[in-house]
Amino acid sequence: MNPQEEKVKIITEEFVENDEDADVGRQKTSRVQRRKRKKQLPTAGPDEMVSEKSHLGDQQEPGHEDPNADARPLSMPTRRGPRSLPPIPSASRTGFAEFSMRERMREKLQAARSKAESALLQEIPTPRPRRLRSPSEKELETEFGTEPGGKIQTTQQEDDSQSYSRVKFRDSVRKIKSKTPVPPGFPSAEEAYNFFTFNFDPEPEESEEKPKAKNRDGANQEEGEGEEEEAPVPEGIDKTDEEELLDDKDAVDFLLGLDRGAEDIVAVRPADYESVHIRLQKEKELLFIPSRRTVPTYKKLPENVQPRFLEDEGLYIGARLEVPRTNQNIMENRLLMQEPVSAQPLLPSGAPEQLREGRRWFGDDGRILALPNPIKPFPSRPLVLSQEQDIKAELETLYKKAVKYVHRSQHMIGSGDPPGNFQLDIDISGLIFTHHPCFSREHVLAAKLAQLYDQYLARRQRNKAKFLTDKLQALRNAVQMSLNPAKTPKSLDTTRRAINEYKSEIRQTRKLRDIEQEKDRTLLKTIIKVWKEMKSLREFQRFTNTPLKLVLRKEKVDQKADEEAYEAEVQAEISELLEEHREEYEQRMDEYRSAHQQWKAWKKAQRTKKKKKKQGVEEHPDDEMEEPYPGEDPVKPVPPEPTNQAVIEQEVRERAAQSRRRPGEPMLVPELSLAGSVTPNDQCPRVEVLRREDVKRRSVYLKVLFNDKEVSRTNSRPLGADFRVHFGQIFNLQIVNWPESLTLQVYETVGHSGTTLLAEVFLPIPETTVVTGRAPLEEVEFSSNQHVTLDHEGVGSGVPFSFEADGSNQLTLMTSGKVSNSVSWAIGENGIPLIPPLSQQNIGFRSALKRADAISSIGTSGLTDMKKLAKWAAESKLDPNDPNNAPLMQLILVATSGESYVPDFFRLEQLQQEFNFVSDEELNRSKRFRLLRLRSQEVPEFRNYKQIPVYDREIMEKVFQDYEKRLRDRNVIETKDHIDTHRAIVAKYLQQVRESVINRFLIAKHHFLLADLIVEEEVPNISILGLRLFKLAEQKRPLRPRRKGRKKVTAQNLSDGDIKLLVNIIRAYDIPVRKPITSKFQQPPRSSRTFSEKQAASPTTHSPTHSADYPLSQVLVRPFVEVSFQRTICHTTTADGPNPSWNEELELPFRAPNGNYSTTSLQSVKDDVFINIFDEVLYDVLEDDRERASGIHTRIERHWLGCVKIPFSTIYFQAKIDGTFKIDTPPVLLGYSKEQSVVAERGFDPVRSLSEGSYITLFITMEPQLVPGESVREKFDSQEDEKLLQATEKFQAECALKFPNRQCLTTVIDISGKTVFITRYLKPLNPPQELLNAYPNNPQATAELVARYVSLIPFLPDTVSFAGICDLWSTSDQFLDLLAGDEEEHAVLLCNYFLSLGKKAWLMMGNAIPEGPTAYVLTREQSHYLIWNPCSGHFYGQFDTFCPLKSVGCLIGPDNIWFNIQRHDSPLRINFDITKPKLWKSFFSRSLPYPGLSSVQPEELIYQRTDKAAAAELQDRIEKILKEKIMDWRPRHLTRWNRYCTSTLRHFLPLLERSQGEDVEDDHRAELLKQLGDYRFSGFPLHMPYSELKPLIEAVYSTGVHNIDVPNVEFALAVYIHPYPKNVLSVWIYVASLIRNR
Amino acid sequence: MAAAGPSVFLLMVNGQVESAQFPEYDDLYCKYCFVYGQDWAPTAGLEEGISQITCKSQDVRRALVWNFPIDITFKSTNPYGWPQIVLSVYGPDVFGNDVIRGYGVAHVPLSPGSTSVCENICFRHKRTIPMFVPESTSKLQKFTSWFMGRRPEYTDPKVVAQGEGREVTRVRSQGFVTLLFNVVTKDMRKLGYDTGPPDTHGILGPSPPQGLPR
């Protein structure tokens, strides 16, 4: 067989299935029977073949199924898919059917079919699922098992023959239907197809059509046949028909199965067919597919009702559930359709009722009624912790990625839109001019008419009169009701009151109604009047300009009813009025009555009085006085007139006639239409034509201004003849900011000439609820004040014109119009309105705030201010019913009602309490916390406190003692330590200044520069590069090696013991030598020696004493050096002679305070290095001379010769100290004298030829070298001129560039922390008069005295107190008040004194030993320069090699600064001639002249004389304290005081003061020897400025006088204080030990 | 004081500077030091150390392995200023100058634990520290510093352990260093500091099922 046959087979199977599907078993068996009877099996074969062929043809049609696709969906669900059963063996192949057989079969089938149809339909009332299958679906295998009766079928399937026959039979049925004679033989596929299709008679068997089918119940065959005949289906649609055909097969099957009982009446008939169109039409009738389109609002609402948006009216509407728009639309459509449709047949006329019925589903706003969304965005139910579960598991923390919190008010931004993507849609639909210069008179009238008509419409819309009438009616009814006593259970009183209220309301309402009615009527009248005017005008000018036409429609009224109503109304009114009047009358009557009564009583009284008068005046003489109405007679009251009903009626009727439609008069309804025709141009007069042309030339456009910026403009549109312009443009403004103003500008263009701005229209900013699609078109009026006069018919603008011929009744109209527009917020893609967040807008936009979040609009702080909040709530019209606002409202309610206490303070951190680590009390109580806090505050005492203990109990109370003491002392001035109160105050003040500076410094310390953190090589310049290249060629081992710099160590990673102080003591000069004490009188008193004599005399002093008879005095002196630092003491070996050379290196360990080696800590180290020079003296203590041969018994004594004190800070900052220092020796060293022979003549100085004192050469450094701290980079504010400050910076930069190591000062910081130009400090200031008077004729002596005075002011180094950082410069008066200062203050004061003495003096900034950078004073004597050390009072010549000043950076005068630009900076090698610009670079020069800066110094210094008594007292106290101290220092020995010696010394001290410590030695010694001849005496006077007691004690201690432990030693101590003006005290302490000589 | 309980807690840290990833550099050595607060004091062990120079492995990992041990014990009264380990890696540049290759810092792990895997729980304190070096302030500086072999360095490596003043610097990241820590603490809990994970062994630890045969 060929493939065709295969297909045939398949189709056959399908047919079998169909049968199985459709039929129940019994049908089949019957069918089998029938077949047996009617037809022979083998005959069916060829017939089958044909039909199958036709099917094949169908299948082969391309796109066969597609046209059916449309029609199918309806029936699809009910269809069953085909199934493929195992092929039934080859019944189809058996043979060809005879055609003759077909004829017979046809008749029978037709009959049976009609019958079957009816039977089937009766049997199965429910829609029978159709078994339609398309050929393409054949392969699908579906629900075989679900098929009812499927099992039976399968059993039957086994019976092949049965199936066969059935198939054949069916095929034959189909063949019978064919009308065309079939050619004998095997038909071609096409033929078969055509044949098949032509014979097909469709039968509409749609399940949906069942009702219809039902109607045709028991339908006659004719009908079906008729349909058959109608349906010779054209070729074009037979593809669709194919489907129908298959349907029909089913039907046939039913039919076949059903008519089992009535085989005989089987009628073969073509299936009914209904064309697709018809079917669709029928479907349309029956089916309703709700539209997805939006239902227009008017449909959902009763007629003439505007949608109400309750939300806009301020009522709370909850958030609706989100329903997709389409679903909503479908639902709305369905609701609207549903009820009317179902009820249509019953009540065809009641359609509106039905509509209303459907509308009850809609709210006032035209949307489906919906409950607010009940879903909360957050779960409110707490987590249920089940008991069984392990709590641990419940508490297990889960990591969740942090989610950025988006504030509610910002959700528009957060939703993915970039911020600022907001959109405002401005829809400009059009423009109407209500007046325009080109208006003709008729236009004016037309505009008026239109306006009136609009007004009329508006009034009618509101229909206030009707409303009031209804109200009146209702009120009257209420009155009636309440008047009926049966129905009012309330008390009589309340009813009466209610009635009274009603009545007054009735009156009110009536009045209002009358007014409204009258207005309506006058409006109507005016409209008619204007229309008449217009008509007359049209007639007069014989042309028509406007299409306006007014039609007055008369509405007939039922005359009788109307009259009745009218009359009733009038009557009611009359009765009411009457009642009213009656009440009034009664009231008046009452009044009258009471008045009348009174009057009567009075009369009576009057009468009785008269009687009494007559009867007995003597009896009641006073009665007359008691008369109530003695003076006046009451007027007899007039009774009120009763109201006249007729009058009232008259009035009422008049009023009614005036304001109301007369009864029977038809109701006039004006209707304005544009139906009229406008006279064409050619029929108009010329002026009118001109006008029209002018209008045509005009065009209008609008500019849109957003926030006063033009953002867009409309197209220019010509002005229509009706003065309307249609734009219809929508502008989408993408905005960033909240709009502040929205303006439209109306521009008019006339022809090609320029445009004129007609008017500006201000649009309101839409509320946030107004979004696109919801915004109604609004008309905004505008008007312009332009004056236009036209030479044509146009009336112009701002120009008076008249309608009358005589020009009376003038009218002036301005250009005006209306812009119809709508402004709304756009809606984004996801339905979010593109409205800027509310935070952007001002509070001023109240309306927009309506829906705002309270917090976002007023800020969090506003929440605490209840008044503000309440105000805001009131302003923003917060919806009190919104549950969202409930807490807020309650809060406001509570707050404003004043029931709760609202604090008027603002608490910054309300929750601080909760977040506190511990309570404040505990924090304060706990020592540990306190310690921790103090440390973190960097309080000096605790700054580096280590290992704060864990427990409070481990913290000693004494830890805080120092700190607490300091805190206490801050306020309390303690006078115990400070004997002098003044000094105590000063000390306190200084302390405070120091603290403030330190705090400042601590803050500054936390500012870092790159250089602090990163070491970076500087970019080398050419010279360095060159040097490097040169270095490459350098010898490896040069003959003259250079010292290489040591590596510097940063201080941080050091610990105790790492740092050592290296003191290299090289040699000393001019050590005092011992002096034998043999002769009592060596020299005559030399009180009157001159300077030169001193020099000459001195060599002689010693000569006789050389041969000392001292036992061990082979050497003049045996000095050694002892270095003490931080309680560590080292000493050198003992050398011989007055110029010893030790050359020894001493190593002292350095410990930083608290083990903190940070820069700041090191900077604040206050320790000094003491270098003491002692003379080692051996005393023979052998008592017995006989023992001398066998033993040596000596005692070593050390005699203090002098000391050098170098602060550690100096070493730290200088890194090394190398030089020769003057040893600080006491002015008088008993037992010692200077060996003068060594002293070289230093002839440069005429005054001081002698080397004063001894010198020691030292080299001190630290190992390893520490990096000194940087100075604070803090910019202080200044009152200096900005230019000057810039100049100083420039100057300093230039100087630093040339000589980076030289000190250059231009500005300094004064005590208040301000930058001050340095020259302001220099100004001649008067020294104390006392000093000037001392040596009136000797300027040199005066100068020395002044220097001494200055040096007596205590020295307080800034570098120690202020951590070496910022130098505070105090002015001289401050300095004198404070009585403390460092080099600069001393130098400034000295320089000022010198200036006042008429010297040429400069401040000299430079480096000195050991101070480091310091300030000296340079003076110019006649021919030479003197360098003054202001702190010691000493002065040096320029070429003095022992001058401690080693380099000079700059000189500062009162009016200029000179920077040293010479090659050398040593004072020995430089020229001090500042006039030479090559040597000295001056700050102020010709280019920058000295601006004449005022001085910061006072005009004059005022000196108070120091209280001598106080000084004496202080002197005694010091002496006492020192004596006690010495006794304390000798705890194991008895300390005896030699009173005689003490008094001698006390007398001697003033002498020393007078001579300034010079030249008294010999006299003194002589004196002492005279008095204490038999004592060995060693001691010395100490001299120092007085600042505090402590340094004095230290000084006494350092001499070591108390160390003598000879048993019979005696001590002597004397103190003398010489007061200088201004409380400057010079303290002398003479301390001595005496050993009695045997 | 035994009755009153301890007054300090102890923190013992050992571990190692295991390896580094510096794709561009070779022959590196590393320095470590500890930075700790004022209440801390080392009681035993080395506070600082310099490792050997290591060369890259020849395999694809290109790892620089030091395996340089750390062993230190601190005592403290206050967790404030918990020790941090500061690492600085150096190596030669093209001219053979030793230059900085990276700074890095990590806190010593707060919770006790070791790298070993004990029964169920694994407290593996393995830290991979990203390293960085300060950048030159200008291109010219960069060139000269490269040329002269004097790259910008921190004045003190401990700077990287402090937050203050870092804003003035600019750094570039390069490389990683892997550290392993084993941490033992003593008395921390007694002093009221609970740093460890819930002590499952002591309190709620699931006892090994007894019925199951091992």
XYZ file of N, CA and C in Angstrom, chain A residues 710-816:
321
model
N 11.462 81.204 31.335
C 10.674 80.675 30.239
C 11.125 79.261 29.961
N 10.201 78.358 29.954
C 10.581 76.985 29.688
C 10.079 76.529 28.334
N 8.966 77.039 27.920
C 8.508 76.661 26.591
C 7.446 77.654 26.153
N 7.087 77.527 24.912
C 6.013 78.387 24.423
C 5.163 77.609 23.431
N 3.954 78.052 23.299
C 3.060 77.349 22.384
C 3.328 77.822 20.972
N 2.751 77.114 20.071
C 2.808 77.587 18.691
C 1.974 78.858 18.594
N 2.337 79.635 17.614
C 1.561 80.851 17.391
C 0.330 80.488 16.577
N -0.801 80.786 17.137
C -2.053 80.405 16.443
C -2.805 81.679 16.057
N -3.401 81.660 14.881
C -4.156 82.852 14.479
C -5.410 82.995 15.338
N -5.778 84.233 15.476
C -6.964 84.536 16.285
C -8.189 84.266 15.429
N -9.079 83.450 15.934
C -10.266 83.156 15.145
C -11.233 84.319 15.150
N -12.179 84.234 14.260
C -13.168 85.307 14.183
C -13.998 85.360 15.459
N -14.076 84.245 16.143
C -14.819 84.231 17.396
C -13.924 84.541 18.583
N -12.730 84.963 18.315
C -11.756 85.323 19.356
C -11.454 84.174 20.291
N -11.398 83.045 19.690
C -10.975 81.888 20.447
C -9.728 81.346 19.775
N -8.823 80.920 20.582
C -7.607 80.316 20.051
C -7.497 78.945 20.673
N -7.288 78.007 19.805
C -7.131 76.653 20.338
C -5.662 76.246 20.252
N -5.131 75.873 21.365
C -3.722 75.415 21.358
C -3.663 73.887 21.472
N -4.265 73.414 22.514
C -4.261 71.964 22.695
C -2.874 71.381 22.838
N -2.020 72.106 23.521
C -0.659 71.599 23.687
C -0.430 71.238 25.145
N 0.330 70.186 25.319
C 0.677 69.767 26.676
C 2.180 69.885 26.828
N 2.571 70.573 27.835
C 4.006 70.742 28.093
C 4.374 69.890 29.296
N 5.319 69.068 29.070
C 5.798 68.260 30.187
C 7.051 68.921 30.737
N 6.934 69.472 31.878
C 8.090 70.143 32.474
C 8.818 69.165 33.380
N 10.008 68.876 33.001
C 10.844 68.063 33.889
C 11.469 69.021 34.878
N 11.139 68.850 36.114
C 11.606 69.846 37.076
C 12.425 69.178 38.152
N 13.182 70.006 38.786
C 14.032 69.525 39.872
C 13.530 70.085 41.188
N 13.156 71.305 41.159
C 12.766 71.963 42.405
C 11.252 72.030 42.514
N 10.852 72.238 43.666
C 9.442 72.501 43.892
C 9.099 73.798 43.187
N 8.024 73.790 42.420
C 7.715 75.009 41.683
C 7.300 76.127 42.626
N 7.759 77.294 42.313
C 7.367 78.439 43.112
C 6.325 79.264 42.385
N 6.509 79.391 41.096
C 5.489 80.107 40.356
C 5.376 79.492 38.983
N 4.187 79.615 38.469
C 3.904 79.067 37.160
C 3.123 80.160 36.440
N 3.662 80.643 35.389
C 3.056 81.792 34.751
C 2.901 81.510 33.263
N 1.809 81.956 32.744
C 1.650 81.940 31.294
C 1.632 83.387 30.834
N 2.344 83.653 29.779
C 2.323 85.007 29.242
C 1.624 84.946 27.896
N 0.673 85.821 27.753
C -0.093 85.846 26.510
C 0.536 86.887 25.605
N 0.979 86.456 24.470
C 1.591 87.368 23.512
C 0.720 87.423 22.274
N 0.639 88.610 21.749
C -0.151 88.773 20.539
C 0.754 89.310 19.449
N 0.638 88.734 18.297
C 1.415 89.203 17.164
C 0.443 89.776 16.150
N 0.728 90.971 15.682
C -0.109 91.581 14.663
C 0.685 91.552 13.378
N 0.237 90.792 12.429
C 0.915 90.703 11.143
C 2.330 90.228 11.334
N 3.216 90.969 10.713
C 4.613 90.576 10.855
C 5.343 91.500 11.801
N 4.610 92.406 12.366
C 5.276 93.313 13.303
C 5.496 92.584 14.635
N 6.003 93.327 15.540
C 6.446 92.714 16.787
C 5.314 92.153 17.627
N 5.719 91.490 18.628
C 4.727 90.907 19.507
C 4.559 91.794 20.725
N 3.399 91.739 21.254
C 3.146 92.506 22.484
C 2.676 91.548 23.544
N 3.140 91.845 24.712
C 2.705 91.041 25.848
C 1.341 91.541 26.273
N 0.380 90.720 26.124
C -0.967 91.141 26.493
C -1.167 91.052 27.994
N -0.872 89.899 28.502
C -1.159 89.733 29.925
C -0.379 88.551 30.456
N -0.328 88.524 31.736
C 0.289 87.389 32.399
C -0.783 86.637 33.172
N -0.720 85.358 33.055
C -1.694 84.537 33.771
C -0.917 83.701 34.781
N -1.315 83.815 35.989
C -0.624 83.051 37.022
C -1.412 81.791 37.310
N -0.752 80.697 37.137
C -1.431 79.430 37.367
C -1.131 78.950 38.779
N -2.089 78.380 39.400
C -1.809 77.817 40.730
C -0.996 76.530 40.591
N -0.133 76.326 41.552
C 0.617 75.073 41.571
C -0.345 73.967 41.972
N -0.366 72.904 41.258
C -1.357 71.878 41.608
C -1.012 71.231 42.932
N -2.013 70.764 43.557
C -1.788 70.014 44.777
C -1.206 68.668 44.414
N -0.663 68.054 45.409
C 0.018 66.797 45.111
C -0.957 65.713 44.707
N -2.220 65.952 44.993
C -3.182 64.924 44.620
C -3.568 65.034 43.159
N -3.279 66.164 42.591
C -3.697 66.380 41.221
C -2.658 65.767 40.307
N -2.986 64.675 39.745
C -2.063 64.050 38.826
C -2.707 64.011 37.459
N -1.886 63.775 36.496
C -2.346 63.809 35.122
C -3.488 62.818 34.943
N -4.491 63.271 34.254
C -5.641 62.409 34.046
C -6.756 62.738 35.010
N -6.380 63.342 36.107
C -7.409 63.673 37.086
C -7.652 65.159 37.154
N -6.802 65.888 36.461
C -6.905 67.330 36.580
C -7.971 67.841 35.643
N -8.916 68.566 36.167
C -9.921 69.138 35.272
C -9.365 70.364 34.573
N -9.944 70.666 33.438
C -9.540 71.890 32.748
C -10.079 73.069 33.529
N -9.243 74.004 33.757
C -9.690 75.170 34.505
C -9.539 76.388 33.635
N -10.366 77.333 33.902
C -10.262 78.570 33.143
C -9.718 79.629 34.059
N -8.650 80.199 33.636
C -8.048 81.242 34.446
C -8.213 82.539 33.682
N -8.744 83.501 34.360
C -9.006 84.761 33.670
C -7.785 85.638 33.694
N -7.697 86.435 32.717
C -6.604 87.412 32.708
C -7.147 88.686 32.124
N -6.464 89.752 32.337
C -6.846 91.000 31.685
C -5.618 91.865 31.537
N -5.688 92.746 30.612
C -4.531 93.575 30.330
C -4.957 95.027 30.414
N -4.039 95.859 30.707
C -4.399 97.273 30.834
C -3.954 98.072 29.625
N -3.716 97.400 28.539
C -3.222 98.132 27.373
C -4.365 98.963 26.751
N -3.971 100.012 26.175
C -4.945 100.902 25.525
C -4.754 100.797 24.037
N -5.800 100.446 23.366
C -5.700 100.290 21.919
C -6.882 101.023 21.290
N -6.541 101.799 20.331
C -7.600 102.440 19.564
C -7.435 101.997 18.122
N -8.510 101.607 17.531
C -8.403 101.096 16.174
C -9.221 101.967 15.240
N -8.835 101.969 14.001
C -9.526 102.840 13.036
C -10.593 102.089 12.276
N -10.981 100.970 12.778
C -12.068 100.260 12.100
C -13.157 99.968 13.114
N -13.934 99.010 12.784
C -15.109 98.734 13.572
C -14.772 98.269 14.996
N -13.566 97.755 15.166
C -13.163 97.271 16.485
C -13.308 98.360 17.541
N -13.750 97.999 18.688
C -14.047 99.000 19.717
C -12.800 99.429 20.472
N -11.730 98.670 20.287
C -10.509 99.031 20.999
C -10.523 98.519 22.425
N -9.515 98.891 23.093
C -9.382 98.426 24.471
C -8.942 99.574 25.334
N -9.551 99.681 26.461
C -9.231 100.785 27.354
C -9.698 102.120 26.796
N -10.565 102.071 25.800
C -11.058 103.300 25.170
C -12.572 103.324 25.362
N -13.088 104.412 25.786
C -14.544 104.442 25.974
C -15.281 104.400 24.644
N -16.332 103.689 24.628
C -17.185 103.662 23.439
C -18.614 103.514 23.902
N -19.485 103.667 23.002
C -20.889 103.654 23.396
C -21.709 102.928 22.356
N -22.771 102.380 22.824
C -23.690 101.717 21.906
C -24.706 102.699 21.352
N -24.866 103.746 22.072
C -25.910 104.688 21.665
C -25.382 105.560 20.533
N -26.298 106.036 19.777
C -25.913 106.888 18.650
C -25.373 108.229 19.149
N -25.942 108.674 20.256
C -25.518 109.986 20.742
C -24.257 109.904 21.609
N -23.716 108.717 21.764
C -22.450 108.593 22.511
C -22.629 108.606 24.013
N -23.892 108.597 24.447
C -24.074 108.545 25.893
C -23.869 107.110 26.396
N -23.893 107.010 27.705
C -23.776 105.684 28.325
C -22.490 104.976 27.887
N -21.401 105.669 28.143
C -20.131 105.170 27.618
C -19.656 103.959 28.390
N -18.856 103.220 27.725
C -18.379 101.950 28.270
C -16.885 101.842 27.972
N -16.154 101.429 28.940
C -14.726 101.246 28.702
C -14.366 99.808 29.051
N -13.876 99.107 28.083
C -13.552 97.703 28.325
C -12.065 97.463 28.116
N -11.571 96.623 28.923
C -10.159 96.265 28.837
C -10.034 94.894 28.188
N -8.923 94.696 27.572
C -8.680 93.379 26.991
C -8.654 92.344 28.108
N -9.419 91.349 27.917
C -9.435 90.316 28.951
C -9.788 89.002 28.292
